[in-house]
Tab-separated table of C-alpha atoms in Angstrom:
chain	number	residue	atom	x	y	z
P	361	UNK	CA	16.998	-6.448	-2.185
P	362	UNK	CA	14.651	-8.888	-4.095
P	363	UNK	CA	11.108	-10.210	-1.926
P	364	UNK	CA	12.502	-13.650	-2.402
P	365	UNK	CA	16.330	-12.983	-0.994
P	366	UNK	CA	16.809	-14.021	2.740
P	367	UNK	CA	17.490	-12.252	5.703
P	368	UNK	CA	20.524	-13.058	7.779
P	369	UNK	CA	19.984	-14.143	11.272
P	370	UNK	CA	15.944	-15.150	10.971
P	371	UNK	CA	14.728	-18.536	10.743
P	372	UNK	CA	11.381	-20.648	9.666
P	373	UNK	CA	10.190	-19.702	13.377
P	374	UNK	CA	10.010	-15.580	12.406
P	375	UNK	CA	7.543	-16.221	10.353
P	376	UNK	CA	3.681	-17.011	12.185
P	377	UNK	CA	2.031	-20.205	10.908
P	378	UNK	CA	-1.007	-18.333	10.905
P	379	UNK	CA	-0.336	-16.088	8.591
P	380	UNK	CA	1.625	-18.172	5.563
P	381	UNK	CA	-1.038	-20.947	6.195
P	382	UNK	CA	-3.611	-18.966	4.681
P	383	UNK	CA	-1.863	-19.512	1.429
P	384	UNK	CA	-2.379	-23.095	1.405
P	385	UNK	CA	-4.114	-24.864	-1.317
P	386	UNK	CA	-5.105	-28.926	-1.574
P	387	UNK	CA	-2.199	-29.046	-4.230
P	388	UNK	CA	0.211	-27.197	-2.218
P	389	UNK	CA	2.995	-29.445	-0.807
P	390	UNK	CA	2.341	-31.340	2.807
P	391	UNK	CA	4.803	-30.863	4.664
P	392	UNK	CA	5.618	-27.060	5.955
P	393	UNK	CA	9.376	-27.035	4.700
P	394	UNK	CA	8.365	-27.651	1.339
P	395	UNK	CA	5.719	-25.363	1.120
P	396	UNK	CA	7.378	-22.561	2.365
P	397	UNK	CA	10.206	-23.200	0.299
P	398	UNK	CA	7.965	-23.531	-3.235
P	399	UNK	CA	5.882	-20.123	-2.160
P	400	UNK	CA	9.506	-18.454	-1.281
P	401	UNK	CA	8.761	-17.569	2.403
P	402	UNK	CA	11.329	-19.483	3.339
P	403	UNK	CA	15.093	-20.386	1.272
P	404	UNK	CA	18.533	-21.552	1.771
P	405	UNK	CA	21.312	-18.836	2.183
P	406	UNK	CA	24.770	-19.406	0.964
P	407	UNK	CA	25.901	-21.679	4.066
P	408	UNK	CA	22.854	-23.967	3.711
P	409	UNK	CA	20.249	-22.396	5.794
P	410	UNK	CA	17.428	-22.067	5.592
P	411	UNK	CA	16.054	-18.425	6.417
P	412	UNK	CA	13.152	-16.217	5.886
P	413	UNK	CA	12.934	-14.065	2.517
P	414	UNK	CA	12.031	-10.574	2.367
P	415	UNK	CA	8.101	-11.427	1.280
P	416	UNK	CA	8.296	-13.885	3.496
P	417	UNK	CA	8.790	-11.549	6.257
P	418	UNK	CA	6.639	-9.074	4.930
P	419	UNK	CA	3.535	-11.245	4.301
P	420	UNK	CA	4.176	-13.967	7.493
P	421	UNK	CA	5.629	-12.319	10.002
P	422	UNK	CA	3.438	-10.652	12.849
P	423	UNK	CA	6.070	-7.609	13.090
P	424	UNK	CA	8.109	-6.909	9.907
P	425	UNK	CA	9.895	-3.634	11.197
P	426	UNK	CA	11.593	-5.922	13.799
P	427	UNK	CA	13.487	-7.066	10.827
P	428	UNK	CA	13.036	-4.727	7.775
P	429	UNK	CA	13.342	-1.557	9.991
P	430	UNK	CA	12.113	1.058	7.077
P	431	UNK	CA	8.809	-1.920	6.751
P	432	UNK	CA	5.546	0.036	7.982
P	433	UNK	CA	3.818	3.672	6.954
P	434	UNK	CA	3.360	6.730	8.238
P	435	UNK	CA	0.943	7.969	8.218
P	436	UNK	CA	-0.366	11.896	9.356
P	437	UNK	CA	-3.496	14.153	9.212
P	438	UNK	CA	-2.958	17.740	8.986
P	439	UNK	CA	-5.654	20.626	9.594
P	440	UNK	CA	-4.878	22.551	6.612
P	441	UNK	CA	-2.235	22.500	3.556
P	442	UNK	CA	0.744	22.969	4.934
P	443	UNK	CA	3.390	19.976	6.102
P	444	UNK	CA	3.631	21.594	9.939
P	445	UNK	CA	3.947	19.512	13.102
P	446	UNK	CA	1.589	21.995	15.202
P	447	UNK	CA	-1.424	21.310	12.856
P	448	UNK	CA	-1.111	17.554	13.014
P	449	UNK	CA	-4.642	16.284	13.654
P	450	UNK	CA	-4.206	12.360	13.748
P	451	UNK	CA	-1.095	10.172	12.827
P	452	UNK	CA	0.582	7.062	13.651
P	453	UNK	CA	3.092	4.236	12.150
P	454	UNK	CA	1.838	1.722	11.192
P	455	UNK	CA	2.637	-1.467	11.138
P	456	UNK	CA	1.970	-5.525	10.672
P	457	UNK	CA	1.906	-8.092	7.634
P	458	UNK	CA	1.317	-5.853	3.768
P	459	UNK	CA	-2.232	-6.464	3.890
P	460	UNK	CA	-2.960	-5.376	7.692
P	461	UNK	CA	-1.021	-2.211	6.236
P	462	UNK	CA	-3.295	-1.930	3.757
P	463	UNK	CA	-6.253	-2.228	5.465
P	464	UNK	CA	-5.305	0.254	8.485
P	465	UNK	CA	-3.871	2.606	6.090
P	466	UNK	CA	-7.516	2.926	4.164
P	467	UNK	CA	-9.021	2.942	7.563
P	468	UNK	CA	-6.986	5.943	8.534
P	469	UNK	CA	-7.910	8.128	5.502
P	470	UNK	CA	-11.343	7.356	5.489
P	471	UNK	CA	-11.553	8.153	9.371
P	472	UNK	CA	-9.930	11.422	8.765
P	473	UNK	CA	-11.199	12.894	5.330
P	474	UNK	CA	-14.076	15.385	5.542
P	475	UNK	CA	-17.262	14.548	3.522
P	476	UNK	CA	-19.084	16.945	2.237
P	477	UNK	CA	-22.580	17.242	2.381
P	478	UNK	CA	-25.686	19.574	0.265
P	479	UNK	CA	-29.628	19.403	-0.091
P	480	UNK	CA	-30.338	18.672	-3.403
P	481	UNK	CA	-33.437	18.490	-2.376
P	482	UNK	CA	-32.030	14.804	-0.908
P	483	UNK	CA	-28.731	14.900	1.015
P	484	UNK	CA	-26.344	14.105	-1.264
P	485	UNK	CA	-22.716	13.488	0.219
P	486	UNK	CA	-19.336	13.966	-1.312
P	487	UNK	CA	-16.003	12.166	0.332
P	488	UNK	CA	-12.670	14.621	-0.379
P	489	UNK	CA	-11.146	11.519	-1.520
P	490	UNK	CA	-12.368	8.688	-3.771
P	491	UNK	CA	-12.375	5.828	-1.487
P	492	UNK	CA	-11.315	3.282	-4.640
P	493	UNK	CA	-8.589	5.119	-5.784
P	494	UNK	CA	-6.821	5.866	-1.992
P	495	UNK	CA	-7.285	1.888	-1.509
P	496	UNK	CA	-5.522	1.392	-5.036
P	497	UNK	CA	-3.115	3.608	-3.924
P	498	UNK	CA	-1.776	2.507	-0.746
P	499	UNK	CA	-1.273	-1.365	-2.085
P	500	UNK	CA	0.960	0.039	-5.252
P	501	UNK	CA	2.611	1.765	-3.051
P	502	UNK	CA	3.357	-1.222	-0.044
P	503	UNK	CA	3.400	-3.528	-3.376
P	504	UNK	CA	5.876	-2.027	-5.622
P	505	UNK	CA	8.193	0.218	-2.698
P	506	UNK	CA	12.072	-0.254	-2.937
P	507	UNK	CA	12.686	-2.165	0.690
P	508	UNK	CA	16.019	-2.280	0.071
P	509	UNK	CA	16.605	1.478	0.953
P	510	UNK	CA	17.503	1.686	4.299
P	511	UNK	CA	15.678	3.897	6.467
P	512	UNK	CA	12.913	4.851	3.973
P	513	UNK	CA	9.484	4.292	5.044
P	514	UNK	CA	6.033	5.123	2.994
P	515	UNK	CA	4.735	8.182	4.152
P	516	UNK	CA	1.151	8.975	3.638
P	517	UNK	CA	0.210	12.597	4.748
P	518	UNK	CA	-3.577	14.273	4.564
P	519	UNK	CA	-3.939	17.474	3.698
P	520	UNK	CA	-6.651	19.536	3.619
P	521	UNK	CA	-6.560	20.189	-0.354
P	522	UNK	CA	-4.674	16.808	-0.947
P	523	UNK	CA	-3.759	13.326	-0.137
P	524	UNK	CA	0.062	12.850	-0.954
P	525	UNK	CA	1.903	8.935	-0.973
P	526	UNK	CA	5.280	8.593	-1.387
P	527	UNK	CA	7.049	5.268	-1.932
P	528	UNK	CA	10.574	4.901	-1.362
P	529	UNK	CA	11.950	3.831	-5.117
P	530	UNK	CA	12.618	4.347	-8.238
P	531	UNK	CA	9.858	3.285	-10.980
P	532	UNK	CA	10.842	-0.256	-12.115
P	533	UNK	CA	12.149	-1.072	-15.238
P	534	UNK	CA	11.989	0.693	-18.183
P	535	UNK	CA	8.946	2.602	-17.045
P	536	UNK	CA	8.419	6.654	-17.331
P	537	UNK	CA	5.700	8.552	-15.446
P	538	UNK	CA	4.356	9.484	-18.798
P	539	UNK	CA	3.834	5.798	-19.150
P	540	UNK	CA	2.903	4.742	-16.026
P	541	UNK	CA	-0.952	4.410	-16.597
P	542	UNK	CA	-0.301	2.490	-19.807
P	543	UNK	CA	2.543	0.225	-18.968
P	544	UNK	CA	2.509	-2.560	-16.144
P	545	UNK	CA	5.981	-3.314	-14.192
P	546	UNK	CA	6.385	-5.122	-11.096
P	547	UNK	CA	9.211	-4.641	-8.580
P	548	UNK	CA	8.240	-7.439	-5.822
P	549	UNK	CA	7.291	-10.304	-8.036
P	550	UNK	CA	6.521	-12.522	-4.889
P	551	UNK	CA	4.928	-9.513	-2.700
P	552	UNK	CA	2.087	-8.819	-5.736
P	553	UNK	CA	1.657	-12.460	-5.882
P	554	UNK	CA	0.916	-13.331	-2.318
P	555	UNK	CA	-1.380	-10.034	-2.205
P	556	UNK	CA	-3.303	-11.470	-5.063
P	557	UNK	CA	-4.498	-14.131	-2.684
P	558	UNK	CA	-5.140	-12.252	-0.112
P	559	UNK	CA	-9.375	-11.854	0.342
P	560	UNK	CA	-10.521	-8.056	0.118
P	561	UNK	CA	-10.110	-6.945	3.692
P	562	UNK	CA	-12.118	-3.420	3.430
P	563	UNK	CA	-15.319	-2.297	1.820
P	564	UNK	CA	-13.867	-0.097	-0.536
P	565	UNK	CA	-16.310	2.084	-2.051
P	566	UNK	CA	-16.895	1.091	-5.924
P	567	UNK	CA	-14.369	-1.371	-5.683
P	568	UNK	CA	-15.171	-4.775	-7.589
P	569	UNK	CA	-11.980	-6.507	-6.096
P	570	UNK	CA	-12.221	-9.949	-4.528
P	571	UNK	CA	-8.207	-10.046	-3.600
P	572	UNK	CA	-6.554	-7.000	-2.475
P	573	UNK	CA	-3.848	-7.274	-5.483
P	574	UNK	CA	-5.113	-6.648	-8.818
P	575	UNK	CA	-2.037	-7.973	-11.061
P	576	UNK	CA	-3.754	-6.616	-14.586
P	577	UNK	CA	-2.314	-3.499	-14.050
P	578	UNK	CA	-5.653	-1.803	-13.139
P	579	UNK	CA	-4.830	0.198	-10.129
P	580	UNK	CA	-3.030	3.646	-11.721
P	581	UNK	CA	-5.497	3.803	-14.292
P	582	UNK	CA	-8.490	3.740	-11.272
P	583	UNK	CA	-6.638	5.753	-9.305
P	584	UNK	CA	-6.218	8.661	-11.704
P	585	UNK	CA	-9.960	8.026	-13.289
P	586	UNK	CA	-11.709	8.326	-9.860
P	587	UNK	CA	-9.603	10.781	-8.612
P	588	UNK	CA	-10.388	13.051	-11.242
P	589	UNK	CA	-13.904	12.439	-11.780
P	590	UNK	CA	-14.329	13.297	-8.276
P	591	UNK	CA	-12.059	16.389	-7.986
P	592	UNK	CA	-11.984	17.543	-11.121
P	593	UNK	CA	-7.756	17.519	-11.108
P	594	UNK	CA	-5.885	14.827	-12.533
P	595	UNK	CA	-3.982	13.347	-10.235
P	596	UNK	CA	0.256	14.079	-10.291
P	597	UNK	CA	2.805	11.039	-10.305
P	598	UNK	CA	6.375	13.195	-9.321
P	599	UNK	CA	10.133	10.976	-8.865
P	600	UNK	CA	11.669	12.966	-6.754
P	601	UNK	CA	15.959	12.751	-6.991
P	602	UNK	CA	15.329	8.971	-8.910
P	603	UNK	CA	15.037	7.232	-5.415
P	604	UNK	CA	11.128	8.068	-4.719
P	605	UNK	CA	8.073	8.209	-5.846
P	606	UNK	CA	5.194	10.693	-5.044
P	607	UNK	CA	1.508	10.366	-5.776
P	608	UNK	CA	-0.446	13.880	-5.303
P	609	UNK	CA	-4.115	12.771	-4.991
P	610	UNK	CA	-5.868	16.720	-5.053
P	611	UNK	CA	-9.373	16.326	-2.811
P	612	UNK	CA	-12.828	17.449	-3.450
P	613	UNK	CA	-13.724	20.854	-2.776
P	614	UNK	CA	-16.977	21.889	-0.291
P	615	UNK	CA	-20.039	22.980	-2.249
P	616	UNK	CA	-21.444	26.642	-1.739
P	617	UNK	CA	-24.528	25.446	0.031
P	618	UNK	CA	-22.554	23.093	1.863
P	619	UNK	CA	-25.052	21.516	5.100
C-alpha cells in the first residue's frame, strides 16, 4: 500500500484543515481541491472519487488508527531487561498525525530513561540514551514502516540495558543491513516529504534539524555514531522473518561513583 493510494470509504472531510493547511505555500494552488490533489492528500479512486490517500491520512487526519488500524506505536517501559508484563513501568499507544507520533514518542523515552549522574569535581550527567539518535530513530521508523501489513504496529520497548524499535517491513529496495548506513532508500515517498516540512517539534539534544525529516539520508548514520559514542556498543539493525525490522539501541551504563 503506497502513501499516495486511497482509502475506500473516506472522503476530503477525514482529513482536518488544520493540519494539511500547514503545508501551504504562496505558490501552492488556491483553491483546497487542487491543493490537496497536487500534495496527494487527497485523489480520485477508480469510480471517480475523490478520497483520502494513505499520507494523507497519516499526516491530516486528527486520528489515523480510525482508518489505518495498525497506524500508532507502542510504546512500554520495563524495570529491568527482560520483555515481562509484571515489570512494566510506563506504556501507552500512541497515537495522532506522524509528527505528533514523533514528538510523544521522544517525549516518552526521555521521561523514562535514567540519567546518570558523578562529581567530577562538577556534576557531570550522562542520559542512557542519546537523545539525537532515539529522535532519529523513531521518525525512520514512522517514516519508512510497511502500513500495508495489517495488524502490525511500531513497537518501541525500554529496557533497562537497551532501547529496542521495531518497524513493521521489510528494508526497501535493494538495500542490505550491511548497507544501510551507506545507502539511502525511501519507502513512503510522500510521508518523508510532508515530514520534511514539518518545523522541529522537540528540543532534541545535539540535534541541528530545523524540519523533523532529514531526506539526505543522515539519520542511521547519527543514530549509530551517537549511540556508540555514548555507550560504547554499536548499535544492531536485525530483519527479523523479511517482514520487520529491529533497531537494538544498547544504553549507557552507571558510573562507579555514581551520585
Amino acid at each position: 500500500m503506497a502513501d499516495y493510494q486511497t482509502i475506500p470509504g473516506t472522503s476530503l472531510n477525514d482529513l482536518n484543515p488544520k493540519l494539511w493547511s500547514r503545508f501551504r505555500t504562496v505558490i501552492s494552488p488556491k483553491t483546497d481541491r487542487e491543493f490537496l490533489e497536487k500534495m496527494k492528500l487527497i485523489s480520485t479512486d477508480e469510480d471517480g472519487v475523490a478520497r483520502a490517500t494513505v499520507g494523507g491520512i497519516l499526516m491530516a487526519s486528527d486520528a489515523p488508527e480510525a482508518f489505518i488500524s495498525s497506524a500508532f506505536i507502542q510504546v512500554v517501559c520495563y524495570r529491568g531487561s527482560e520483555r515481562n508484563a509484571a515489570y512494566q513501568l510506563d506504556s501507552k499507544d500512541i497515537t495522532g498525525p506522524l509528527d505528533v507520533q514523533i514528538r510523544d514518542a521522544y517525549k516518552f523515552v526521555e521521561r523514562n530513561m535514567r540519567v546518570f549522574a558523578i562529581k567530577a569535581p562538577n556534576r557531570i550527567e550522562t542520559p542512557q540514551f542519546s537523545m539525537n539518535a532515539v529522535f532519529e530513530a523513531v521518525t525512520n521508523a514512522v517514516a519508512h514502516r510497511d502500513y500495508s501489513i495489517y495488524g502490525s504496529k511500531i513497537r518501541l520497548h525500554i529496557f533497562s540495558d537497551r532501547l529496542e524499535i521495531y518497524s513493521p517491513g521489510a528494508i526497501p529496495n535493494t538495500m542490505t543491513i550491511e548497507s544501510i548506513s551507506e545507502r539511502q532508500s525511501t519507502r513512503n515517498e510522500r510521508i518523508s516529504s510532508l515530514l520534511a516540512r514539518c518545523p522541529m517539534n522537540v528540543d532534541a539534544t545535539g540535534s541541528q534539524r530545523n524540519f523533523i525529516m532529514d531526506k539526505r539520508g543522515e539519520g542511521v548514520p547519527i543514530i549509530i555514531t551517537e549511540s556508540e559514542k555514548l555507550s560504547g556498543k554499536k548499535p544492531e539493525y536485525v530483519l527479523i522473518d523479511d517482514s520487520e525490522l529491529k533497531l537494538t539501541i544498547f544504553a549507557a551504563q552507571p558510573l562507579l561513583n555514581e551520585v
